[in-house]
CSV table of N, CA, C and O in Angstrom, one decimal:
chain,number,residue,atom,x,y,z
R,1,MET,N,-13.7,12.4,-14.5
R,1,MET,CA,-14.5,11.1,-14.1
R,1,MET,C,-13.1,9.7,-14.0
R,1,MET,O,-13.7,8.9,-13.5
R,2,GLN,N,-12.8,9.7,-15.5
R,2,GLN,CA,-12.0,8.6,-15.5
R,2,GLN,C,-10.9,8.7,-14.7
R,2,GLN,O,-10.5,7.1,-14.2
R,3,MET,N,-10.1,9.8,-14.2
R,3,MET,CA,-9.2,9.5,-13.6
R,3,MET,C,-9.6,9.3,-12.2
R,3,MET,O,-9.0,8.6,-11.3
R,4,ARG,N,-10.4,9.5,-11.7
R,4,ARG,CA,-11.4,9.2,-10.1
R,4,ARG,C,-11.7,7.8,-10.3
R,4,ARG,O,-10.9,7.1,-9.2
R,5,ARG,N,-12.0,7.2,-11.6
R,5,ARG,CA,-12.4,5.8,-11.4
R,5,ARG,C,-10.7,5.1,-11.7
R,5,ARG,O,-10.9,4.0,-11.0
R,6,GLU,N,-10.3,5.4,-12.1
R,6,GLU,CA,-8.6,4.8,-12.4
R,6,GLU,C,-8.0,4.8,-11.2
R,6,GLU,O,-7.6,3.9,-10.3
R,7,LYS,N,-8.1,5.9,-10.2
R,7,LYS,CA,-7.6,6.1,-9.1
R,7,LYS,C,-8.2,5.1,-7.7
R,7,LYS,O,-8.1,4.3,-7.2
R,8,ALA,N,-9.5,5.0,-8.2
R,8,ALA,CA,-10.2,4.2,-7.3
R,8,ALA,C,-10.0,2.6,-7.4
R,8,ALA,O,-9.9,2.1,-6.7
R,9,PHE,N,-10.1,2.2,-8.1
R,9,PHE,CA,-9.7,0.8,-8.9
R,9,PHE,C,-8.3,0.5,-8.4
R,9,PHE,O,-8.2,-0.4,-8.0
R,10,ARG,N,-7.1,1.6,-8.6
R,10,ARG,CA,-5.9,1.4,-8.1
R,10,ARG,C,-6.0,1.1,-6.4
R,10,ARG,O,-5.3,0.3,-6.1
R,11,ASP,N,-6.8,2.2,-6.0
R,11,ASP,CA,-6.9,2.1,-4.6
R,11,ASP,C,-7.3,0.7,-4.4
R,11,ASP,O,-6.7,0.2,-3.1
R,12,ARG,N,-8.3,0.4,-4.5
R,12,ARG,CA,-9.1,-1.1,-4.2
R,12,ARG,C,-7.8,-2.2,-4.4
R,12,ARG,O,-8.1,-3.3,-3.4
R,13,VAL,N,-7.1,-2.0,-5.7
R,13,VAL,CA,-6.2,-3.2,-5.8
R,13,VAL,C,-5.3,-3.3,-4.6
R,13,VAL,O,-4.9,-4.3,-4.1
R,14,LYS,N,-4.7,-2.3,-4.4
R,14,LYS,CA,-3.8,-2.1,-3.4
R,14,LYS,C,-4.1,-2.2,-1.8
R,14,LYS,O,-2.9,-1.9,-0.7
R,15,GLN,N,-5.6,-1.7,-1.9
R,15,GLN,CA,-5.7,-1.7,-0.3
R,15,GLN,C,-5.3,-3.1,0.8
R,15,GLN,O,-5.2,-2.9,1.7
R,16,ALA,N,-5.3,-3.8,0.1
R,16,ALA,CA,-5.1,-5.4,0.9
R,16,ALA,C,-3.6,-4.9,1.2
R,16,ALA,O,-3.1,-5.5,2.5
R,17,GLN,N,-2.7,-4.0,1.0
R,17,GLN,CA,-1.4,-4.4,1.2
R,17,GLN,C,-0.9,-2.9,1.8
R,17,GLN,O,0.3,-2.6,2.5
R,18,GLY,N,-2.0,-2.5,1.7
R,18,GLY,CA,-2.0,-1.0,3.0
R,18,GLY,C,-1.7,0.2,1.9
R,18,GLY,O,-1.1,0.9,2.9
R,19,SER,N,-1.8,0.4,0.9
R,19,SER,CA,-1.1,1.2,0.2
R,19,SER,C,-2.2,1.8,-0.8
R,19,SER,O,-3.5,1.1,-1.0
R,20,TYR,N,-2.0,2.8,-1.3
R,20,TYR,CA,-2.5,4.2,-2.1
R,20,TYR,C,-2.1,4.6,-3.3
R,20,TYR,O,-1.1,4.7,-2.9
R,21,PHE,N,-2.7,5.3,-4.1
R,21,PHE,CA,-2.2,6.0,-5.0
R,21,PHE,C,-2.2,7.5,-4.8
R,21,PHE,O,-3.8,7.6,-4.5
R,22,GLU,N,-1.7,8.4,-4.5
R,22,GLU,CA,-1.6,9.6,-4.5
R,22,GLU,C,-1.2,10.4,-5.7
R,22,GLU,O,0.0,10.2,-6.1
R,23,TRP,N,-1.8,11.1,-6.8
R,23,TRP,CA,-1.4,11.9,-8.0
R,23,TRP,C,-1.5,12.9,-7.5
R,23,TRP,O,-2.4,14.0,-7.5
R,24,VAL,N,-0.2,13.9,-8.2
R,24,VAL,CA,-0.1,15.3,-8.0
R,24,VAL,C,0.0,16.0,-9.5
R,24,VAL,O,1.1,15.2,-9.8
R,25,PRO,N,-0.3,17.0,-9.2
R,25,PRO,CA,-0.2,17.6,-11.1
R,25,PRO,C,1.3,18.5,-10.9
R,25,PRO,O,1.5,18.8,-9.6
R,26,ASP,N,2.1,18.1,-11.9
R,26,ASP,CA,3.2,19.0,-11.8
R,26,ASP,C,3.2,20.2,-12.2
R,26,ASP,O,4.2,20.9,-12.3
R,27,GLN,N,2.1,20.2,-13.7
R,27,GLN,CA,2.1,21.6,-14.2
R,27,GLN,C,0.5,21.9,-14.5
R,27,GLN,O,-0.2,21.4,-14.9
R,28,ILE,N,0.2,23.1,-14.0
R,28,ILE,CA,-1.2,23.5,-13.9
R,28,ILE,C,-1.5,24.5,-15.3
R,28,ILE,O,-0.9,25.2,-15.4
R,29,ASN,N,-2.6,24.1,-15.8
R,29,ASN,CA,-2.8,25.2,-17.1
R,29,ASN,C,-1.7,25.6,-18.0
R,29,ASN,O,-1.3,26.2,-18.7
R,30,ALA,N,-1.0,24.2,-18.3
R,30,ALA,CA,-0.1,24.4,-19.5
R,30,ALA,C,0.1,23.8,-20.5
R,30,ALA,O,-1.0,23.0,-20.8
R,31,THR,N,0.2,24.4,-21.9
R,31,THR,CA,-0.1,24.4,-23.1
R,31,THR,C,1.5,23.5,-23.4
R,31,THR,O,2.0,24.2,-24.0
R,32,LYS,N,0.9,22.2,-24.1
R,32,LYS,CA,2.2,21.4,-25.0
R,32,LYS,C,2.1,21.5,-26.0
R,32,LYS,O,0.9,21.0,-26.3
R,33,PRO,N,2.8,21.4,-27.3
R,33,PRO,CA,2.8,21.0,-28.5
R,33,PRO,C,2.6,19.7,-28.7
R,33,PRO,O,2.8,19.1,-27.5
R,34,GLU,N,1.5,19.0,-30.0
R,34,GLU,CA,1.4,18.2,-29.9
R,34,GLU,C,2.8,16.9,-30.1
R,34,GLU,O,2.6,15.8,-29.1
R,35,ARG,N,3.8,17.2,-30.1
R,35,ARG,CA,5.3,16.3,-30.3
R,35,ARG,C,5.3,16.2,-28.6
R,35,ARG,O,6.3,15.3,-28.4
R,36,SER,N,4.8,16.7,-27.9
R,36,SER,CA,5.3,16.4,-26.0
R,36,SER,C,4.3,15.9,-25.9
R,36,SER,O,4.6,15.0,-24.7
R,37,ILE,N,3.5,14.9,-26.1
R,37,ILE,CA,2.2,13.9,-26.1
R,37,ILE,C,3.0,12.6,-26.0
R,37,ILE,O,3.5,12.3,-26.9
R,38,ARG,N,3.1,12.1,-25.0
R,38,ARG,CA,3.5,10.9,-24.6
R,38,ARG,C,2.3,9.6,-24.0
R,38,ARG,O,2.4,9.2,-22.9
R,39,GLY,N,1.4,9.2,-24.9
R,39,GLY,CA,0.3,8.8,-24.7
R,39,GLY,C,-1.4,9.2,-24.4
R,39,GLY,O,-1.3,10.2,-24.3
R,40,ARG,N,-2.2,8.3,-24.5
R,40,ARG,CA,-3.2,8.5,-24.1
R,40,ARG,C,-3.5,7.7,-22.7
R,40,ARG,O,-2.8,7.2,-22.2
R,41,PHE,N,-4.7,8.1,-22.4
R,41,PHE,CA,-4.9,7.7,-20.6
R,41,PHE,C,-6.1,6.9,-21.1
R,41,PHE,O,-7.2,7.3,-21.8
R,42,TYR,N,-6.1,5.5,-20.8
R,42,TYR,CA,-6.6,4.5,-20.8
R,42,TYR,C,-7.2,4.0,-19.4
R,42,TYR,O,-6.1,3.8,-18.5
R,43,GLU,N,-8.1,3.5,-19.0
R,43,GLU,CA,-8.9,3.3,-17.8
R,43,GLU,C,-8.4,1.3,-17.5
R,43,GLU,O,-8.5,1.0,-18.6
R,44,SER,N,-7.3,1.4,-16.9
R,44,SER,CA,-6.7,0.1,-16.5
R,44,SER,C,-8.1,-0.9,-16.3
R,44,SER,O,-8.0,-2.2,-16.8
R,45,GLU,N,-8.4,-1.1,-15.4
R,45,GLU,CA,-9.9,-1.7,-15.2
R,45,GLU,C,-10.9,-2.2,-16.6
R,45,GLU,O,-10.8,-3.5,-16.9
R,46,LYS,N,-10.9,-1.1,-17.5
R,46,LYS,CA,-11.9,-1.4,-18.6
R,46,LYS,C,-10.7,-2.2,-19.6
R,46,LYS,O,-11.3,-3.3,-20.5
R,47,LEU,N,-9.3,-1.6,-20.0
R,47,LEU,CA,-9.0,-2.5,-20.9
R,47,LEU,C,-7.3,-3.2,-21.0
R,47,LEU,O,-7.3,-3.9,-21.6
R,48,GLY,N,-7.1,-3.2,-19.4
R,48,GLY,CA,-6.3,-4.1,-18.9
R,48,GLY,C,-6.4,-5.5,-19.3
R,48,GLY,O,-5.3,-6.5,-19.7
R,49,PRO,N,-7.8,-6.1,-19.2
R,49,PRO,CA,-8.2,-7.7,-20.0
R,49,PRO,C,-7.8,-7.9,-21.6
R,49,PRO,O,-7.3,-8.9,-21.6
R,50,MET,N,-7.8,-6.6,-22.2
R,50,MET,CA,-7.9,-6.8,-23.7
R,50,MET,C,-6.6,-6.7,-24.5
R,50,MET,O,-6.1,-8.3,-24.9
R,51,PRO,N,-5.5,-6.6,-24.0
R,51,PRO,CA,-3.9,-7.4,-24.0
R,51,PRO,C,-3.4,-8.5,-23.5
R,51,PRO,O,-2.5,-9.4,-23.7
R,52,ASN,N,-3.8,-9.0,-22.1
R,52,ASN,CA,-3.3,-9.8,-21.3
R,52,ASN,C,-4.7,-10.8,-20.4
R,52,ASN,O,-4.9,-10.4,-19.6
R,53,PRO,N,-4.7,-12.3,-21.0
R,53,PRO,CA,-5.7,-12.8,-20.7
R,53,PRO,C,-5.4,-13.2,-18.9
R,53,PRO,O,-6.6,-13.4,-18.3
R,54,GLN,N,-4.4,-12.7,-18.8
R,54,GLN,CA,-3.8,-13.3,-17.2
R,54,GLN,C,-4.3,-12.1,-16.2
R,54,GLN,O,-3.9,-11.6,-15.0
R,55,TRP,N,-5.0,-11.0,-17.1
R,55,TRP,CA,-5.0,-9.5,-15.8
R,55,TRP,C,-5.6,-10.1,-14.7
R,55,TRP,O,-5.1,-8.9,-13.5
R,56,GLY,N,-6.5,-10.4,-14.6
R,56,GLY,CA,-7.2,-10.9,-13.4
R,56,GLY,C,-6.6,-11.3,-12.4
R,56,GLY,O,-6.8,-11.0,-11.3
R,57,GLU,N,-6.0,-12.5,-12.5
R,57,GLU,CA,-4.6,-13.0,-11.9
R,57,GLU,C,-4.3,-12.1,-10.8
R,57,GLU,O,-3.5,-11.9,-9.9
R,58,TYR,N,-3.7,-11.2,-12.3
R,58,TYR,CA,-2.6,-9.9,-11.3
R,58,TYR,C,-2.9,-9.0,-10.3
R,58,TYR,O,-2.7,-8.8,-9.3
R,59,VAL,N,-4.7,-8.7,-11.3
R,59,VAL,CA,-5.0,-7.7,-9.9
R,59,VAL,C,-5.5,-8.6,-8.7
R,59,VAL,O,-5.2,-7.8,-7.7
R,60,GLN,N,-5.9,-9.7,-8.7
R,60,GLN,CA,-6.2,-10.3,-8.1
R,60,GLN,C,-4.8,-10.3,-6.5
R,60,GLN,O,-5.1,-10.9,-5.3
R,61,SER,N,-3.4,-10.5,-6.9
R,61,SER,CA,-2.3,-10.5,-6.1
R,61,SER,C,-2.0,-9.3,-5.9
R,61,SER,O,-1.1,-8.9,-5.4
R,62,GLY,N,-2.6,-8.6,-6.0
R,62,GLY,CA,-2.2,-6.8,-5.8
R,62,GLY,C,-1.1,-6.0,-6.9
R,62,GLY,O,-0.9,-5.4,-6.7
R,63,HIS,N,-1.3,-6.3,-7.9
R,63,HIS,CA,-0.3,-6.1,-9.5
R,63,HIS,C,-1.6,-5.5,-10.2
R,63,HIS,O,-2.4,-6.3,-10.8
R,64,ILE,N,-1.2,-4.4,-11.0
R,64,ILE,CA,-1.5,-3.5,-12.0
R,64,ILE,C,-0.6,-3.3,-13.0
R,64,ILE,O,0.5,-2.7,-12.9
R,65,LEU,N,-0.5,-4.5,-13.8
R,65,LEU,CA,0.1,-4.4,-14.8
R,65,LEU,C,0.1,-2.9,-15.7
R,65,LEU,O,-0.7,-2.3,-16.4
R,66,PRO,N,1.2,-2.5,-16.6
R,66,PRO,CA,1.3,-1.6,-17.4
R,66,PRO,C,0.7,-2.2,-18.7
R,66,PRO,O,0.7,-2.9,-19.0
R,67,ILE,N,-0.6,-1.0,-19.4
R,67,ILE,CA,-0.9,-1.6,-20.5
R,67,ILE,C,-0.9,-0.2,-21.9
R,67,ILE,O,-1.0,-1.0,-22.7
R,68,GLN,N,0.0,0.8,-21.6
R,68,GLN,CA,-0.1,1.6,-22.4
R,68,GLN,C,1.0,1.3,-23.6
R,68,GLN,O,0.4,1.5,-24.9
R,69,ARG,N,2.2,0.0,-23.5
R,69,ARG,CA,2.5,0.3,-24.6
R,69,ARG,C,1.9,-0.8,-25.5
R,69,ARG,O,2.5,-1.2,-26.7
R,70,SER,N,1.0,-1.6,-25.2
R,70,SER,CA,-0.1,-2.4,-25.9
R,70,SER,C,-0.9,-1.8,-26.6
R,70,SER,O,-1.2,-2.1,-27.8
R,71,LEU,N,-1.5,-1.0,-26.1
R,71,LEU,CA,-2.7,0.1,-26.6
R,71,LEU,C,-2.3,1.3,-27.4
R,71,LEU,O,-3.1,2.1,-27.8
R,72,ASN,N,-1.3,1.8,-28.0
R,72,ASN,CA,-1.4,3.4,-28.5
R,72,ASN,C,0.1,3.2,-29.1
R,72,ASN,O,1.3,2.5,-28.7
R,73,ASN,N,0.3,4.3,-30.1
R,73,ASN,CA,1.5,4.6,-30.3
R,73,ASN,C,1.9,6.0,-30.2
R,73,ASN,O,2.8,6.6,-31.3
R,74,ARG,N,1.9,6.4,-29.0
R,74,ARG,CA,2.2,7.7,-28.5
R,74,ARG,C,3.6,7.8,-28.0
R,74,ARG,O,3.8,9.0,-27.7
R,75,PHE,N,3.5,6.5,-27.8
R,75,PHE,CA,5.1,6.5,-27.0
R,75,PHE,C,6.5,6.8,-27.8
R,75,PHE,O,6.0,7.2,-28.7
R,76,ASP,N,7.6,7.4,-27.3
R,76,ASP,CA,8.5,7.6,-28.2
R,76,ASP,C,8.8,6.2,-29.0
R,76,ASP,O,9.2,5.1,-28.6
R,77,SER,N,9.0,6.5,-30.2
R,77,SER,CA,9.2,5.8,-31.0
R,77,SER,C,10.0,6.2,-32.5
R,77,SER,O,9.5,7.2,-32.6
R,78,ARG,N,10.5,5.1,-33.0
R,78,ARG,CA,10.9,5.1,-34.6
R,78,ARG,C,10.0,5.2,-35.7
R,78,ARG,O,10.5,5.3,-37.0
R,79,GLY,N,8.6,4.5,-35.5
R,79,GLY,CA,7.9,4.5,-36.4
R,79,GLY,C,7.0,5.6,-36.9
R,79,GLY,O,7.5,7.0,-36.9
R,80,SER,N,6.3,5.5,-38.1
R,80,SER,CA,5.6,6.3,-38.7
R,80,SER,C,4.5,7.4,-37.7
R,80,SER,O,4.0,6.3,-37.0
R,81,TYR,N,4.3,8.1,-38.1
R,81,TYR,CA,3.2,8.7,-37.3
R,81,TYR,C,1.7,8.1,-37.8
R,81,TYR,O,1.4,7.8,-38.8
R,82,VAL,N,1.2,7.6,-36.9
R,82,VAL,CA,-0.2,6.7,-37.0
R,82,VAL,C,-1.4,7.7,-37.5
R,82,VAL,O,-2.2,7.2,-38.4
R,83,GLY,N,-1.5,8.7,-36.8
R,83,GLY,CA,-2.4,10.4,-37.2
R,83,GLY,C,-3.6,9.2,-36.8
R,83,GLY,O,-3.9,8.4,-36.3
R,84,ARG,N,-5.0,10.1,-37.2
R,84,ARG,CA,-6.5,9.8,-36.8
R,84,ARG,C,-6.7,8.4,-37.3
R,84,ARG,O,-6.8,8.2,-38.6
R,85,LYS,N,-7.7,7.9,-36.6
R,85,LYS,CA,-8.2,6.8,-36.9
R,85,LYS,C,-9.7,7.2,-36.8
R,85,LYS,O,-10.4,7.6,-36.2
R,86,ASN,N,-10.4,6.0,-37.8
R,86,ASN,CA,-11.8,6.1,-38.0
R,86,ASN,C,-12.7,5.7,-37.1
R,86,ASN,O,-13.5,6.2,-36.3
R,87,SER,N,-12.2,5.2,-36.2
R,87,SER,CA,-12.7,4.1,-34.7
R,87,SER,C,-11.5,3.8,-33.7
R,87,SER,O,-10.6,3.7,-33.8
R,88,ARG,N,-12.0,3.6,-32.4
R,88,ARG,CA,-11.1,3.0,-31.4
R,88,ARG,C,-10.9,1.3,-31.8
R,88,ARG,O,-9.5,1.6,-31.7
R,89,LEU,N,-11.4,0.7,-32.6
R,89,LEU,CA,-11.1,-0.2,-32.6
R,89,LEU,C,-9.9,-0.3,-33.4
R,89,LEU,O,-9.0,-1.1,-33.9
R,90,ASP,N,-10.3,0.5,-34.6
R,90,ASP,CA,-8.9,0.8,-35.3
R,90,ASP,C,-7.6,1.2,-34.8
R,90,ASP,O,-6.6,0.9,-35.1
R,91,ALA,N,-7.8,2.1,-33.9
R,91,ALA,CA,-6.8,2.8,-33.3
R,91,ALA,C,-5.9,1.5,-32.3
R,91,ALA,O,-4.7,1.9,-32.4
R,92,VAL,N,-6.6,0.5,-32.0
R,92,VAL,CA,-6.0,-0.3,-31.0
R,92,VAL,C,-5.8,-1.6,-31.9
R,92,VAL,O,-5.1,-2.9,-31.4
R,93,ALA,N,-5.9,-1.5,-33.5
R,93,ALA,CA,-5.9,-2.9,-34.0
R,93,ALA,C,-4.2,-3.3,-34.4
R,93,ALA,O,-3.4,-2.8,-34.2
R,94,GLY,N,-4.2,-4.8,-33.4
R,94,GLY,CA,-3.0,-5.5,-33.8
R,94,GLY,C,-2.7,-5.3,-32.0
R,94,GLY,O,-1.7,-6.1,-31.5
R,95,ALA,N,-3.5,-4.9,-31.2
R,95,ALA,CA,-3.2,-4.7,-29.8
R,95,ALA,C,-4.0,-5.5,-29.0
R,95,ALA,O,-3.6,-5.7,-28.0
R,96,VAL,N,-5.1,-5.8,-29.5
R,96,VAL,CA,-6.2,-6.7,-29.1
R,96,VAL,C,-6.2,-7.8,-29.9
R,96,VAL,O,-6.3,-7.6,-30.8
R,97,PRO,N,-6.9,-8.9,-29.2
R,97,PRO,CA,-7.3,-10.5,-30.2
R,97,PRO,C,-8.3,-9.7,-30.7
R,97,PRO,O,-9.2,-9.1,-30.8
R,98,PRO,N,-7.8,-11.0,-32.1
R,98,PRO,CA,-9.2,-10.8,-33.4
R,98,PRO,C,-10.3,-11.1,-32.5
R,98,PRO,O,-11.1,-11.5,-31.9
R,99,GLY,N,-11.8,-10.4,-33.1
R,99,GLY,CA,-12.8,-10.1,-32.7
R,99,GLY,C,-13.5,-9.7,-31.6
R,99,GLY,O,-14.6,-9.6,-30.9
R,100,THR,N,-12.5,-9.1,-31.2
R,100,THR,CA,-12.4,-8.3,-29.8
R,100,THR,C,-13.7,-7.1,-29.6
R,100,THR,O,-13.9,-6.5,-30.8
R,101,VAL,N,-14.5,-6.9,-29.0
R,101,VAL,CA,-15.8,-6.1,-29.3
R,101,VAL,C,-15.5,-4.7,-28.3
R,101,VAL,O,-15.3,-5.1,-27.2
R,102,LEU,N,-15.5,-3.7,-28.4
R,102,LEU,CA,-14.8,-2.9,-27.0
R,102,LEU,C,-16.3,-2.0,-27.2
R,102,LEU,O,-17.4,-1.7,-27.9
R,103,ASN,N,-16.6,-2.1,-25.6
R,103,ASN,CA,-17.8,-1.5,-25.1
R,103,ASN,C,-17.3,-0.9,-24.0
R,103,ASN,O,-16.8,-1.1,-22.9
R,104,LEU,N,-17.8,0.3,-24.3
R,104,LEU,CA,-17.0,1.3,-23.6
R,104,LEU,C,-17.8,2.5,-23.2
R,104,LEU,O,-17.9,3.4,-22.3
R,105,GLY,N,-19.4,2.0,-23.2
R,105,GLY,CA,-20.3,2.3,-22.0
R,105,GLY,C,-21.5,3.3,-23.0
R,105,GLY,O,-21.0,3.5,-24.3
R,106,PRO,N,-22.4,3.4,-22.7
R,106,PRO,CA,-23.5,4.2,-23.3
R,106,PRO,C,-23.3,5.3,-24.0
R,106,PRO,O,-23.9,6.2,-24.8
R,107,HIS,N,-22.4,6.4,-23.2
R,107,HIS,CA,-22.3,7.5,-23.5
R,107,HIS,C,-20.7,7.5,-24.8
R,107,HIS,O,-20.7,9.3,-25.4
R,108,VAL,N,-20.5,6.2,-25.0
R,108,VAL,CA,-19.2,6.6,-25.8
R,108,VAL,C,-19.8,6.3,-27.3
R,108,VAL,O,-20.3,5.3,-27.7
R,109,VAL,N,-19.9,7.1,-28.3
R,109,VAL,CA,-20.4,6.7,-29.7
R,109,VAL,C,-19.1,6.9,-30.8
R,109,VAL,O,-18.4,8.0,-30.5
R,110,GLU,N,-19.5,5.9,-31.8
R,110,GLU,CA,-18.1,6.1,-32.9
R,110,GLU,C,-18.6,6.8,-33.7
R,110,GLU,O,-19.8,6.7,-34.2
R,111,TRP,N,-17.8,6.9,-34.7
R,111,TRP,CA,-18.0,7.6,-36.1
R,111,TRP,C,-18.7,7.1,-37.0
R,111,TRP,O,-18.1,5.6,-37.1
R,112,ALA,N,-19.0,7.4,-37.6
R,112,ALA,CA,-19.9,6.4,-38.6
R,112,ALA,C,-19.1,6.2,-40.1
R,112,ALA,O,-18.4,7.1,-40.1
């Protein structure tokens, strides 16, 4: 569902330019070790405005800014392993403005 929503969002943004996104799997049913993971999937429309207050202006002009570097620690880095966090807010701490409330929908439940 999230991947479909992401594609629909990206297609809406690029529609005025007459383009669209097409995603093609390059490996099907592949198993990879954890060290191969390079990031998590975030829906741009939901999380894009958090690290960038001008997000809406970019989207209006047909640009979707990359948000991954601001929101996770799974890219190649020389830093220490962050590990599992107690909540999503703990996981993005420092990447979003203080006081940000994460509302990811009625089906997302945080651990107590």
